[in-house]
């Protein structure tokens, strides 16, 4: 019995160690646009190889491996089609994650080659891999910066429904999205609450790509470019920050939170929408992302207790911790004495 258990444990570890093979195959499939080529039709490996400039034998091997994960299906020998899962790699899918996965292959995978540096020093490994810190790299490489913005939009499109459903957003008032990217989440909130107004705040070159016009929200939403460590738009009834603090150290996170506290109305609210690490050994995406943030940017995901500590240091109080139907949770913060 013990021998069988040890064998099973060994096989489990070997399978876990092989996970990078499937991840890299997925990165390449996204980068090559395989799902776009298979939209609405199956194709032969040879056809796909011609269209992507790849070797047919190696491409078949990669697609067959991903078919084993449910991304594609080999409908006949040497012919592949999309599955429902793989359809989300299409560029035009409403819940597309193609850009996120492709950029992960170009950026994250390269940074992780230096993960040992982060592990030994506590410093993010991105600068070791690319010669400059993550945010500076995105600034100086506009194409990758735009891809990162698109990746954040993809995350928000996938998660926004669950977030809007989980929290009773105010029916009226001014909602400020700090670090809100192109406004995907803010647009969802304003659409669900037609009597509210909004402010989208992010770096000037980021908010230039706002989606608020497409959503018909231009007249209800102000777009402000600025620095998250500078003055934030004041007078908001509700402030949102989605996937912002996990990119920063504790000291920087407290600076950002103090800026929010200064900008908030006395009865205002702040929502931190982040992956909150649960207790125990159960698998959770926040645990893997925590390691990724340490490696990439010297940031981190945090537990509920750690968010409470940061908020307290910034002069705020935790009102509630609210799970959503996505990987994100909502940490609601208020000014001391203004408990919900």
Coordinates of C-alpha atoms in Angstrom, one line a residue:
X1 CA 0.0 0.0 0.0
X2 CA 2.8 2.4 0.9
X3 CA 4.6 1.6 -2.3
X4 CA 1.5 2.3 -4.4
X5 CA 1.0 5.6 -2.6
X6 CA 4.6 6.6 -3.1
X7 CA 4.3 5.8 -6.8
X8 CA 1.1 7.9 -7.1
X9 CA 2.9 10.8 -5.3
X10 CA 5.8 10.5 -7.7
X11 CA 3.6 10.6 -10.7
X12 CA 1.7 13.6 -9.3
X13 CA 4.9 15.5 -8.9
X14 CA 6.1 14.6 -12.4
X15 CA 2.8 15.8 -13.8
X16 CA 3.0 19.0 -11.9
X17 CA 6.6 19.6 -13.1
X18 CA 5.4 19.0 -16.7
X19 CA 2.8 21.8 -16.4
X20 CA 5.2 24.3 -18.0
X21 CA 5.0 22.3 -21.3
X22 CA 1.3 22.9 -21.6
X23 CA 1.6 26.5 -20.6
X24 CA 4.2 27.2 -23.2
X25 CA 2.2 25.4 -25.9
X26 CA -0.8 27.6 -24.9
X27 CA 1.3 30.7 -25.1
X28 CA 2.5 29.8 -28.6
X29 CA -1.0 28.9 -29.8
X30 CA -2.2 32.3 -28.7
X31 CA 0.7 34.2 -30.2
X32 CA 0.2 32.4 -33.6
X33 CA -3.5 33.1 -33.6
X34 CA -4.5 29.4 -34.1
X35 CA -8.0 30.0 -32.7
X36 CA -8.7 32.8 -35.2
X37 CA -7.7 30.5 -38.0
X38 CA -10.0 27.8 -36.7
X39 CA -13.0 30.1 -36.2
X40 CA -16.0 28.4 -37.7
X41 CA -14.0 25.7 -39.4
X42 CA -11.6 22.9 -39.0
X43 CA -8.2 22.9 -40.7
X44 CA -5.4 20.4 -41.5
X45 CA -2.1 20.7 -39.7
X46 CA -0.4 21.4 -43.0
X47 CA -2.8 24.3 -43.7
X48 CA -2.2 25.8 -40.3
X49 CA 1.5 25.4 -40.7
X50 CA 1.5 27.3 -44.0
X51 CA -0.5 30.1 -42.5
X52 CA 1.6 30.4 -39.4
X53 CA 5.0 29.8 -40.8
X54 CA 5.7 26.7 -38.6
X55 CA 6.8 23.2 -39.1
X56 CA 3.8 20.9 -39.6
X57 CA 5.2 18.0 -37.6
X58 CA 6.0 20.1 -34.5
X59 CA 2.8 22.1 -34.8
X60 CA 0.8 18.9 -34.9
X61 CA 2.5 17.7 -31.7
X62 CA 1.7 21.0 -30.0
X63 CA -2.0 21.0 -31.0
X64 CA -2.4 17.4 -30.1
X65 CA -1.0 18.2 -26.6
X66 CA -3.5 21.1 -26.2
X67 CA -6.3 18.9 -27.6
X68 CA -5.6 16.6 -24.6
X69 CA -6.3 19.6 -22.4
X70 CA -9.6 20.5 -24.1
X71 CA -8.4 23.6 -26.0
X72 CA -8.7 22.0 -29.4
X73 CA -10.0 18.7 -30.8
X74 CA -8.4 16.5 -33.4
X75 CA -11.6 15.8 -35.3
X76 CA -9.8 13.5 -37.7
X77 CA -6.2 12.5 -38.0
X78 CA -4.2 15.7 -38.6
X79 CA -7.3 17.9 -38.6
X80 CA -8.1 20.3 -35.7
X81 CA -11.1 22.3 -34.6
X82 CA -11.9 24.6 -31.7
X83 CA -13.6 23.6 -28.6
X84 CA -15.8 25.8 -26.4
X85 CA -12.8 26.4 -24.2
X86 CA -10.4 27.1 -27.1
X87 CA -12.9 29.6 -28.6
X88 CA -11.8 32.0 -25.8
X89 CA -8.5 32.3 -27.6
X90 CA -10.2 34.0 -30.5
X91 CA -9.4 37.7 -30.8
X92 CA -13.1 38.5 -31.4
X93 CA -14.6 36.4 -28.6
X94 CA -16.5 38.5 -26.0
X95 CA -14.5 36.8 -23.2
X96 CA -11.2 36.5 -25.1
X97 CA -8.0 36.0 -23.1
X98 CA -5.8 35.7 -26.2
X99 CA -3.7 38.8 -25.5
X100 CA -3.2 37.9 -21.8
X101 CA -1.9 34.5 -22.6
X102 CA 0.3 35.6 -25.5
X103 CA 1.9 38.4 -23.5
X104 CA 2.4 35.9 -20.7
X105 CA 4.5 33.9 -23.1
X106 CA 6.6 36.8 -24.2
X107 CA 7.0 38.6 -20.8
X108 CA 6.1 36.4 -17.8
X109 CA 7.9 33.3 -19.1
X110 CA 11.1 35.2 -19.7
X111 CA 11.0 36.9 -16.3
X112 CA 10.4 33.5 -14.7
X113 CA 13.7 32.3 -16.1
X114 CA 15.2 34.5 -13.3
X115 CA 12.7 33.5 -10.6
X116 CA 15.6 32.3 -8.5
X117 CA 16.9 35.9 -8.3
X118 CA 13.6 36.9 -6.7
X119 CA 13.6 34.0 -4.4
X120 CA 17.1 34.7 -3.2
X121 CA 16.9 38.5 -2.9
X122 CA 13.2 39.4 -2.5
X123 CA 13.5 41.7 -5.5
X124 CA 11.4 41.3 -8.6
X125 CA 13.2 39.5 -11.4
X126 CA 11.7 41.5 -14.2
X127 CA 14.5 44.1 -14.3
X128 CA 17.1 41.3 -14.3
X129 CA 15.4 39.8 -17.4
X130 CA 14.5 43.0 -19.3
X131 CA 17.0 45.6 -17.9
X132 CA 14.4 47.9 -16.3
X133 CA 11.5 47.6 -13.9
X134 CA 8.1 46.4 -15.2
X135 CA 6.2 49.7 -15.3
X136 CA 9.1 51.5 -16.9
X137 CA 9.4 48.7 -19.5
X138 CA 5.7 49.1 -20.5
X139 CA 6.1 52.9 -20.7
X140 CA 9.2 52.6 -23.0
X141 CA 7.7 49.8 -25.1
X142 CA 4.3 51.2 -26.3
X143 CA 3.4 48.0 -28.1
X144 CA 3.8 45.9 -25.0
X145 CA 2.2 48.6 -22.9
X146 CA -0.9 48.5 -25.2
X147 CA -0.9 44.7 -25.0
X148 CA -0.8 44.9 -21.2
X149 CA -3.7 47.3 -21.2
X150 CA -5.7 44.9 -23.4
X151 CA -4.8 42.0 -21.1
X152 CA -6.2 44.0 -18.2
X153 CA -9.4 44.7 -20.2
X154 CA -9.7 40.9 -20.9
X155 CA -9.5 40.2 -17.2
X156 CA -12.1 42.9 -16.4
X157 CA -14.5 41.6 -19.1
X158 CA -14.3 38.1 -17.7
X159 CA -14.7 39.3 -14.0
X160 CA -16.9 42.4 -14.2
X161 CA -20.3 40.6 -14.2
X162 CA -19.5 38.7 -11.0
X163 CA -18.2 41.9 -9.4
X164 CA -21.3 44.0 -10.2
X165 CA -23.5 41.2 -9.0
X166 CA -21.7 40.7 -5.7
X167 CA -21.7 44.3 -4.5
X168 CA -24.7 46.6 -4.0
X169 CA -23.3 49.6 -5.8
X170 CA -24.9 53.0 -5.0
X171 CA -27.9 54.0 -7.1
X172 CA -26.7 57.6 -7.3
X173 CA -23.5 59.5 -6.7
X174 CA -19.9 59.8 -8.1
X175 CA -17.9 56.6 -8.6
X176 CA -14.1 57.0 -9.1
X177 CA -12.1 54.2 -10.7
X178 CA -8.5 54.6 -9.7
X179 CA -6.1 52.8 -12.0
X180 CA -9.1 51.9 -14.1
X181 CA -7.4 51.2 -17.4
X182 CA -9.7 51.7 -20.3
X183 CA -12.8 51.8 -18.0
X184 CA -14.1 48.3 -18.7
X185 CA -15.2 47.8 -15.1
X186 CA -16.4 51.3 -14.5
X187 CA -18.5 51.1 -17.7
X188 CA -20.2 47.9 -16.3
X189 CA -20.9 49.6 -13.0
X190 CA -22.3 52.8 -14.6
X191 CA -24.4 50.8 -17.0
X192 CA -25.9 48.9 -14.0
X193 CA -26.5 52.2 -12.1
X194 CA -27.8 54.7 -14.7
X195 CA -28.2 57.5 -12.2
X196 CA -24.5 57.5 -11.2
X197 CA -21.6 59.5 -12.7
X198 CA -18.0 58.4 -12.9
X199 CA -14.4 59.4 -13.1
X200 CA -11.8 57.2 -14.9
X201 CA -8.3 57.8 -13.5
X202 CA -5.1 56.3 -14.8
X203 CA -1.9 57.3 -16.5
X204 CA -2.5 59.8 -19.4
X205 CA -1.4 57.3 -22.1
X206 CA -3.7 54.6 -20.7
X207 CA -6.9 56.6 -20.5
X208 CA -6.4 57.7 -24.1
X209 CA -7.7 54.2 -25.0
X210 CA -10.9 54.5 -23.0
X211 CA -13.9 52.4 -24.0
X212 CA -16.4 54.8 -22.4
X213 CA -17.4 56.3 -25.7
X214 CA -18.3 52.9 -27.2
X215 CA -20.4 52.2 -24.1
X216 CA -22.3 55.5 -24.6
X217 CA -21.1 56.9 -21.3
X218 CA -19.0 59.9 -22.3
X219 CA -21.5 62.4 -20.9
X220 CA -21.7 60.6 -17.6
X221 CA -18.0 60.0 -17.0
X222 CA -15.0 62.3 -16.7
X223 CA -11.6 61.0 -17.9
X224 CA -8.6 62.2 -15.9
X225 CA -4.9 61.3 -16.5
X226 CA -2.5 61.4 -13.6
X227 CA -0.2 59.6 -11.3
X228 CA -1.6 57.2 -8.7
X229 CA 1.0 58.6 -6.2
X230 CA -0.2 62.1 -6.8
X231 CA -3.5 63.9 -6.2
X232 CA -6.5 61.7 -6.9
X233 CA -9.9 63.1 -8.1
X234 CA -11.6 64.3 -5.0
X235 CA -15.2 64.1 -3.8
X236 CA -16.1 60.6 -4.9
X237 CA -18.8 58.7 -3.1
X238 CA -17.2 55.4 -4.0
X239 CA -13.7 54.6 -5.1
X240 CA -12.7 51.5 -7.0
X241 CA -9.2 50.0 -7.3
X242 CA -9.1 46.7 -9.2
X243 CA -5.9 44.7 -9.4
X244 CA -3.8 47.8 -8.4
X245 CA -2.3 47.2 -5.0
X246 CA -1.0 43.7 -5.8
X247 CA 1.6 45.3 -8.0
X248 CA 3.2 47.4 -5.2
X249 CA 5.1 46.9 -2.0
X250 CA 3.4 47.4 1.3
X251 CA 4.9 50.9 1.7
X252 CA 3.8 52.0 -1.7
X253 CA 0.3 50.4 -1.2
X254 CA -0.1 52.5 2.0
X255 CA 0.9 55.7 0.1
X256 CA -1.8 54.9 -2.5
X257 CA -4.4 54.2 0.1
X258 CA -3.6 57.4 2.0
X259 CA -4.2 59.3 -1.3
X260 CA -7.6 57.6 -1.5
X261 CA -8.4 58.5 2.0
X262 CA -7.6 62.1 1.4
X263 CA -9.8 62.2 -1.7
X264 CA -12.8 60.4 -0.2
X265 CA -15.9 62.1 1.2
X266 CA -16.3 61.6 4.9
X267 CA -19.0 59.0 4.2
X268 CA -17.3 57.6 1.1
X269 CA -16.4 54.0 0.5
X270 CA -13.3 52.4 -1.1
X271 CA -13.4 49.0 -2.8
X272 CA -10.2 47.0 -3.3
X273 CA -10.9 44.3 -5.9
X274 CA -8.1 41.8 -5.6
X275 CA -7.3 38.1 -5.3
X276 CA -7.5 37.6 -1.6
X277 CA -5.4 34.6 -0.4
X278 CA -7.5 32.2 1.7
X279 CA -6.2 30.2 4.7
X280 CA -5.2 26.6 4.4
X281 CA -3.7 24.4 1.7
X282 CA -6.6 24.4 -0.7
X283 CA -5.5 25.4 -4.3
X284 CA -6.5 29.0 -5.2
X285 CA -5.4 31.2 -8.0
X286 CA -4.3 33.9 -5.6
X287 CA -1.5 31.7 -4.3
X288 CA 0.1 31.2 -7.7
X289 CA -0.4 34.9 -8.6
X290 CA 1.2 35.8 -5.3
X291 CA 4.4 34.1 -6.4
X292 CA 4.1 35.6 -9.9
X293 CA 3.8 39.1 -8.5
X294 CA 6.9 38.6 -6.3
X295 CA 8.8 37.4 -9.3
X296 CA 7.5 40.0 -11.8
X297 CA 7.3 43.3 -9.9
X298 CA 8.2 42.8 -6.3
X299 CA 4.5 43.0 -5.5
X300 CA 2.2 40.4 -3.9
X301 CA -1.3 39.2 -3.4
X302 CA -2.4 39.4 0.2
X303 CA -4.6 37.8 2.8
X304 CA -7.6 39.6 4.3
X305 CA -5.6 40.2 7.5
X306 CA -2.8 41.8 5.4
X307 CA -5.3 44.1 3.7
X308 CA -6.7 45.1 7.1
X309 CA -3.3 46.0 8.3
X310 CA -2.5 48.2 5.3
X311 CA -5.9 49.9 5.5
X312 CA -5.5 50.6 9.2
X313 CA -2.0 52.1 8.6
X314 CA -3.5 54.3 5.9
X315 CA -6.2 55.6 8.3
X316 CA -9.1 53.4 7.0
X317 CA -11.2 50.6 8.4
X318 CA -12.3 47.4 6.8
X319 CA -16.1 47.2 6.4
X320 CA -16.6 43.9 4.8
X321 CA -14.8 41.2 2.8
X322 CA -17.0 40.1 0.0
X323 CA -16.4 37.1 -2.3
X324 CA -17.5 37.2 -5.9
X325 CA -18.3 34.6 -8.5
X326 CA -14.8 35.1 -9.9
X327 CA -11.2 34.8 -8.7
X328 CA -11.5 38.3 -7.3
X329 CA -12.8 39.4 -3.8
X330 CA -14.0 42.8 -2.7
X331 CA -12.4 44.4 0.4
X332 CA -14.7 47.3 1.4
X333 CA -13.0 50.1 3.3
X334 CA -14.5 53.1 5.1
X335 CA -13.3 56.0 7.2
X336 CA -13.0 55.1 11.0
X337 CA -16.4 55.5 12.7
X338 CA -18.3 55.1 9.4
X339 CA -19.1 51.4 9.6
X340 CA -21.6 50.0 7.0

